[in-house]
Short mmCIF file of C-alpha atoms in Angstrom, two decimals:
data_model
loop_
_atom_site.label_atom_id
_atom_site.label_comp_id
_atom_site.label_asym_id
_atom_site.label_seq_id
_atom_site.Cartn_x
_atom_site.Cartn_y
_atom_site.Cartn_z
CA UNK A 30 21.41 -1.84 -39.77
CA UNK A 31 23.71 0.94 -38.64
CA UNK A 32 26.41 0.49 -36.01
CA UNK A 33 24.42 2.64 -33.61
CA UNK A 34 21.34 0.42 -33.97
CA UNK A 35 23.47 -2.70 -33.51
CA UNK A 36 25.01 -1.26 -30.36
CA UNK A 37 21.57 -0.43 -28.96
CA UNK A 38 20.33 -3.94 -29.80
CA UNK A 39 23.25 -5.61 -28.02
CA UNK A 40 22.71 -3.38 -24.99
CA UNK A 41 19.09 -4.49 -24.81
CA UNK A 42 20.10 -8.13 -25.11
CA UNK A 43 22.71 -7.76 -22.37
CA UNK A 44 20.21 -5.97 -20.14
CA UNK A 45 17.66 -8.77 -20.58
CA UNK A 46 20.30 -11.41 -19.93
CA UNK A 47 21.07 -9.74 -16.61
CA UNK A 48 17.51 -8.91 -15.53
CA UNK A 49 15.82 -12.19 -16.52
CA UNK A 50 17.64 -14.32 -13.88
CA UNK A 51 16.97 -11.63 -11.27
CA UNK A 52 13.27 -11.65 -12.16
CA UNK A 53 13.19 -15.45 -11.86
CA UNK A 54 14.85 -15.28 -8.44
CA UNK A 55 12.29 -12.70 -7.31
CA UNK A 56 9.31 -14.66 -8.66
CA UNK A 57 10.42 -18.07 -7.37
CA UNK A 58 9.16 -17.55 -3.76
CA UNK A 59 5.77 -16.44 -5.12
CA UNK A 60 5.64 -19.51 -7.32
CA UNK A 61 6.47 -21.78 -4.40
CA UNK A 62 3.82 -20.09 -2.26
CA UNK A 63 1.29 -20.91 -4.97
CA UNK A 64 2.57 -24.51 -5.13
CA UNK A 65 2.39 -24.93 -1.34
CA UNK A 66 -1.16 -23.55 -1.30
CA UNK A 67 -2.23 -26.54 -3.41
CA UNK A 68 -0.56 -29.17 -1.20
CA UNK A 69 -1.62 -30.84 2.07
CA UNK A 70 0.34 -30.11 5.24
CA UNK A 71 2.39 -33.30 5.08
CA UNK A 72 3.29 -32.60 1.45
CA UNK A 73 4.75 -29.18 2.26
CA UNK A 74 7.40 -30.76 4.51
CA UNK A 75 8.03 -33.72 2.27
CA UNK A 76 11.74 -34.39 1.57
CA UNK A 77 10.86 -34.61 -2.09
CA UNK A 78 11.30 -31.36 -4.03
CA UNK A 79 7.99 -30.48 -5.70
CA UNK A 80 7.87 -27.54 -8.10
CA UNK A 81 4.43 -28.01 -9.65
CA UNK A 82 0.96 -27.36 -8.20
CA UNK A 83 -1.11 -30.15 -6.68
CA UNK A 84 -4.89 -30.46 -6.24
CA UNK A 85 -5.45 -29.62 -2.55
CA UNK A 86 -6.18 -25.89 -2.80
CA UNK A 87 -9.94 -26.25 -2.35
CA UNK A 88 -9.48 -28.35 0.78
CA UNK A 89 -6.94 -25.89 2.20
CA UNK A 90 -9.29 -22.99 1.54
CA UNK A 91 -12.21 -24.86 3.10
CA UNK A 92 -10.17 -25.45 6.26
CA UNK A 93 -9.05 -21.81 6.22
CA UNK A 94 -12.62 -20.56 5.91
CA UNK A 95 -13.88 -22.89 8.63
CA UNK A 96 -11.18 -21.78 11.07
CA UNK A 97 -11.12 -18.02 10.43
CA UNK A 98 -14.05 -16.86 8.24
CA UNK A 99 -11.39 -15.64 5.84
CA UNK A 100 -13.86 -14.33 3.26
CA UNK A 101 -15.34 -11.97 5.86
CA UNK A 102 -11.85 -10.88 6.90
CA UNK A 103 -10.96 -10.20 3.25
CA UNK A 104 -14.07 -8.04 2.85
CA UNK A 105 -13.10 -6.12 5.99
CA UNK A 106 -9.56 -5.62 4.67
CA UNK A 107 -10.82 -4.38 1.29
CA UNK A 108 -13.26 -1.92 2.89
CA UNK A 109 -10.78 -0.64 5.47
CA UNK A 110 -7.95 -0.26 2.94
CA UNK A 111 -10.20 1.49 0.41
CA UNK A 112 -11.68 3.97 2.90
CA UNK A 113 -8.25 4.61 4.43
CA UNK A 114 -6.68 5.23 1.03
CA UNK A 115 -9.36 7.69 -0.11
CA UNK A 116 -9.37 9.68 3.14
CA UNK A 117 -5.58 9.66 3.52
CA UNK A 118 -4.99 10.84 -0.07
CA UNK A 119 -7.49 13.65 0.47
CA UNK A 120 -5.97 14.75 3.80
CA UNK A 121 -2.37 14.55 2.63
CA UNK A 122 -3.29 16.46 -0.54
CA UNK A 123 -4.88 19.24 1.51
CA UNK A 124 -1.86 19.43 3.82
CA UNK A 125 0.58 19.32 0.91
CA UNK A 126 -1.35 22.10 -0.87
CA UNK A 127 -1.25 24.35 2.21
CA UNK A 128 2.47 23.78 2.77
CA UNK A 129 3.32 24.33 -0.90
CA UNK A 130 1.18 27.33 -1.81
CA UNK A 131 0.51 29.33 1.36
CA UNK A 132 2.97 31.45 3.34
CA UNK A 133 2.18 31.50 7.05
CA UNK A 134 3.98 31.73 10.37
CA UNK A 135 5.47 28.44 11.53
CA UNK A 136 5.47 26.71 8.13
CA UNK A 137 9.14 25.77 8.40
CA UNK A 138 8.60 24.39 11.90
CA UNK A 139 5.69 22.27 10.68
CA UNK A 140 7.81 20.89 7.84
CA UNK A 141 10.60 20.06 10.30
CA UNK A 142 8.14 18.24 12.57
CA UNK A 143 6.74 16.25 9.65
CA UNK A 144 10.26 15.29 8.56
CA UNK A 145 11.05 14.30 12.15
CA UNK A 146 8.05 12.00 12.41
CA UNK A 147 9.32 10.00 9.43
CA UNK A 148 12.37 8.95 11.45
CA UNK A 149 10.25 7.65 14.36
CA UNK A 150 9.63 3.89 14.25
CA UNK A 151 6.04 2.81 14.77
CA UNK A 152 7.05 0.84 17.90
CA UNK A 153 7.72 4.16 19.67
CA UNK A 154 4.14 5.43 19.29
CA UNK A 155 2.15 2.19 19.21
CA UNK A 156 1.68 1.88 22.99
CA UNK A 157 0.53 5.51 23.60
CA UNK A 158 -1.67 5.27 20.51
CA UNK A 159 -3.24 2.02 21.73
CA UNK A 160 -3.91 3.46 25.21
CA UNK A 161 -5.49 6.59 23.73
CA UNK A 162 -7.69 4.75 21.21
CA UNK A 163 -8.68 1.72 23.30
CA UNK A 164 -8.90 3.13 26.83
CA UNK A 165 -9.56 6.84 26.45
CA UNK A 166 -11.79 6.83 23.36
CA UNK A 167 -13.09 3.24 23.80
CA UNK A 168 -12.87 2.54 20.07
CA UNK A 169 -11.33 -0.93 20.19
CA UNK A 170 -12.83 -3.47 17.78
CA UNK A 171 -14.25 -0.78 15.49
CA UNK A 172 -13.47 0.26 11.93
CA UNK A 173 -12.80 3.78 13.20
CA UNK A 174 -9.85 2.47 15.22
CA UNK A 175 -8.49 0.69 12.15
CA UNK A 176 -8.83 3.65 9.78
CA UNK A 177 -8.44 6.94 11.65
CA UNK A 178 -5.17 6.65 13.69
CA UNK A 179 -2.87 6.04 10.69
CA UNK A 180 -4.67 8.52 8.40
CA UNK A 181 -2.09 11.32 8.54
CA UNK A 182 0.86 10.04 6.53
CA UNK A 183 4.01 12.18 6.73
CA UNK A 184 5.50 10.73 3.57
CA UNK A 185 2.26 11.40 1.70
CA UNK A 186 2.23 15.03 2.83
CA UNK A 187 5.77 15.59 1.57
CA UNK A 188 4.95 13.67 -1.60
CA UNK A 189 1.96 15.89 -2.42
CA UNK A 190 3.77 19.06 -1.32
CA UNK A 191 6.48 18.36 -3.87
CA UNK A 192 3.88 17.77 -6.59
CA UNK A 193 2.06 21.04 -5.87
CA UNK A 194 5.33 23.00 -5.55
CA UNK A 195 6.30 22.07 -9.11
CA UNK A 196 3.09 23.45 -10.60
CA UNK A 197 3.27 26.96 -12.12
CA UNK A 198 1.97 29.54 -9.68
CA UNK A 199 0.79 31.75 -12.55
CA UNK A 200 -1.94 29.21 -13.30
CA UNK A 201 -3.46 29.58 -9.83
CA UNK A 202 -3.00 33.37 -9.86
CA UNK A 203 -4.93 33.54 -13.12
CA UNK A 204 -7.74 31.52 -11.56
CA UNK A 205 -7.85 33.91 -8.60
CA UNK A 206 -8.04 36.89 -10.95
CA UNK A 207 -11.05 35.24 -12.61
CA UNK A 208 -12.75 35.11 -9.21
CA UNK A 209 -12.36 31.37 -8.60
CA UNK A 210 -12.49 30.53 -4.89
CA UNK A 211 -9.58 28.84 -3.15
CA UNK A 212 -11.35 25.54 -2.59
CA UNK A 213 -12.37 25.47 -6.26
CA UNK A 214 -8.77 26.08 -7.32
CA UNK A 215 -7.69 23.18 -5.18
CA UNK A 216 -10.39 20.76 -6.34
CA UNK A 217 -10.75 21.74 -10.02
CA UNK A 218 -7.26 22.89 -10.95
CA UNK A 219 -4.61 21.49 -8.60
CA UNK A 220 -5.95 17.98 -8.00
CA UNK A 221 -6.47 17.13 -11.70
CA UNK A 222 -2.90 18.22 -12.41
CA UNK A 223 -1.63 16.07 -9.55
CA UNK A 224 -3.54 12.97 -10.67
CA UNK A 225 -0.44 10.82 -11.49
CA UNK A 226 1.12 11.63 -8.13
CA UNK A 227 -2.14 10.90 -6.33
CA UNK A 228 -2.44 7.57 -8.15
CA UNK A 229 1.07 6.55 -7.08
CA UNK A 230 0.39 7.65 -3.50
CA UNK A 231 -2.93 5.78 -3.48
CA UNK A 232 -1.18 2.55 -4.50
CA UNK A 233 1.42 2.98 -1.75
CA UNK A 234 -1.18 3.76 0.93
CA UNK A 235 -3.44 0.89 -0.13
CA UNK A 236 -0.55 -1.56 0.07
CA UNK A 237 0.42 -0.15 3.46
CA UNK A 238 -3.09 -0.65 4.84
CA UNK A 239 -3.54 -4.03 3.14
CA UNK A 240 -0.33 -5.43 4.62
CA UNK A 241 -0.67 -3.77 8.04
CA UNK A 242 -0.53 -6.41 10.78
CA UNK A 243 0.64 -5.00 14.11
CA UNK A 244 -1.95 -2.26 14.66
CA UNK A 245 -5.00 -4.35 13.58
CA UNK A 246 -3.69 -7.18 15.76
CA UNK A 247 -3.61 -4.90 18.81
CA UNK A 248 -6.85 -2.98 18.28
CA UNK A 249 -9.21 -5.63 16.84
CA UNK A 250 -9.80 -9.05 18.34
CA UNK A 251 -13.42 -9.73 17.34
CA UNK A 252 -14.13 -11.64 14.10
CA UNK A 253 -16.26 -8.81 12.66
CA UNK A 254 -13.38 -6.31 12.72
CA UNK A 255 -10.46 -8.67 12.13
CA UNK A 256 -8.49 -8.00 8.96
CA UNK A 257 -7.21 -10.75 6.69
CA UNK A 258 -3.54 -10.70 7.85
CA UNK A 259 -4.66 -10.95 11.49
CA UNK A 260 -7.09 -13.77 10.65
CA UNK A 261 -4.29 -15.57 8.85
CA UNK A 262 -2.07 -15.24 11.92
CA UNK A 263 -4.64 -17.02 14.10
CA UNK A 264 -3.87 -20.27 12.25
CA UNK A 265 -0.52 -20.44 14.05
CA UNK A 266 -1.32 -22.21 17.33
CA UNK A 267 0.76 -23.61 20.17
CA UNK A 268 0.28 -27.24 19.17
CA UNK A 269 -0.99 -27.07 15.59
CA UNK A 270 -0.11 -24.94 12.58
CA UNK A 271 -2.26 -25.16 9.46
CA UNK A 272 0.44 -24.56 6.88
CA UNK A 273 -1.78 -25.43 3.94
CA UNK A 274 -4.40 -22.91 5.08
CA UNK A 275 -1.72 -20.28 5.68
CA UNK A 276 -0.31 -20.73 2.18
CA UNK A 277 -3.80 -20.60 0.65
CA UNK A 278 -4.60 -17.42 2.56
CA UNK A 279 -1.27 -15.84 1.66
CA UNK A 280 -1.96 -16.64 -1.99
CA UNK A 281 -5.39 -15.00 -1.81
CA UNK A 282 -3.86 -11.94 -0.11
CA UNK A 283 -1.06 -11.59 -2.66
CA UNK A 284 -2.88 -12.26 -5.94
CA UNK A 285 -5.18 -9.18 -5.94
CA UNK A 286 -2.29 -6.84 -5.14
CA UNK A 287 -0.20 -8.25 -7.99
CA UNK A 288 -3.09 -7.86 -10.41
CA UNK A 289 -3.79 -4.29 -9.29
CA UNK A 290 -0.13 -3.33 -9.57
CA UNK A 291 0.21 -4.86 -13.04
CA UNK A 292 -2.75 -2.86 -14.34
CA UNK A 293 -1.81 0.38 -12.53
CA UNK A 294 1.97 0.27 -12.88
CA UNK A 295 1.85 2.91 -15.62
CA UNK A 296 0.24 5.38 -13.21
CA UNK A 297 2.61 4.34 -10.42
CA UNK A 298 5.72 4.90 -12.52
CA UNK A 299 4.36 8.20 -13.86
CA UNK A 300 3.64 9.46 -10.35
CA UNK A 301 7.00 8.39 -8.94
CA UNK A 302 8.96 9.91 -11.83
CA UNK A 303 6.90 13.12 -11.93
CA UNK A 304 9.33 14.84 -9.57
CA UNK A 305 12.26 14.10 -11.87
CA UNK A 306 10.98 16.37 -14.64
CA UNK A 307 10.35 20.04 -14.10
#
């Protein structure tokens, strides 16, 4: 083994020695959430330190389902997050394509406005948005109210604009010379090339919708339109808190996202790092 190979090997060992404890620290709260989801309420606050799962998960889930219809709320969350992700990726891709490839009056002003909206906290717009959706449009307790208001994502527009800006313009000019229409260039040429970026954006948007709590809490109060995080929050009462049910629900909310990210992390990393290579 050459000295260069030995140096590379020791660097890898040192890197793993540093990152392994950090990974354990990051995973420990998730492990304890899983442990607490299998324990009764009195066991969670026991003075004894318990690091291994118990056998009370089924009972906790049964109580959770009886109190909140959590399965129905999970189905609502999956449907809302999926529809939101598909529509938002499509809209942000169209906006990013227009801002990247077309020259028109006011383009710089539109970009400045989009950049400005990123700096605005959601608390600034939540009250006007609620009044408009609930009182003016009368869309409270509907899936439309859950999906449509947050559809336009400023970060997604800038994300897709950067992806389309890095593509060679000669490719699209050649397609135009061949008589390909603009919408066909966008759908059949630009979008396939931007697939890694779209995959990364889809993961981000799905997680954003899946974890969204404040807006669904304000706009949906009926069981049929209540998302899983909101249903989980109803277990916290004034006199009683079902901690076992909360931990079981949190485990069910977290597990699918971890599985999806593990299987799609290659696309996520490829999309995020696409802007680093030109």
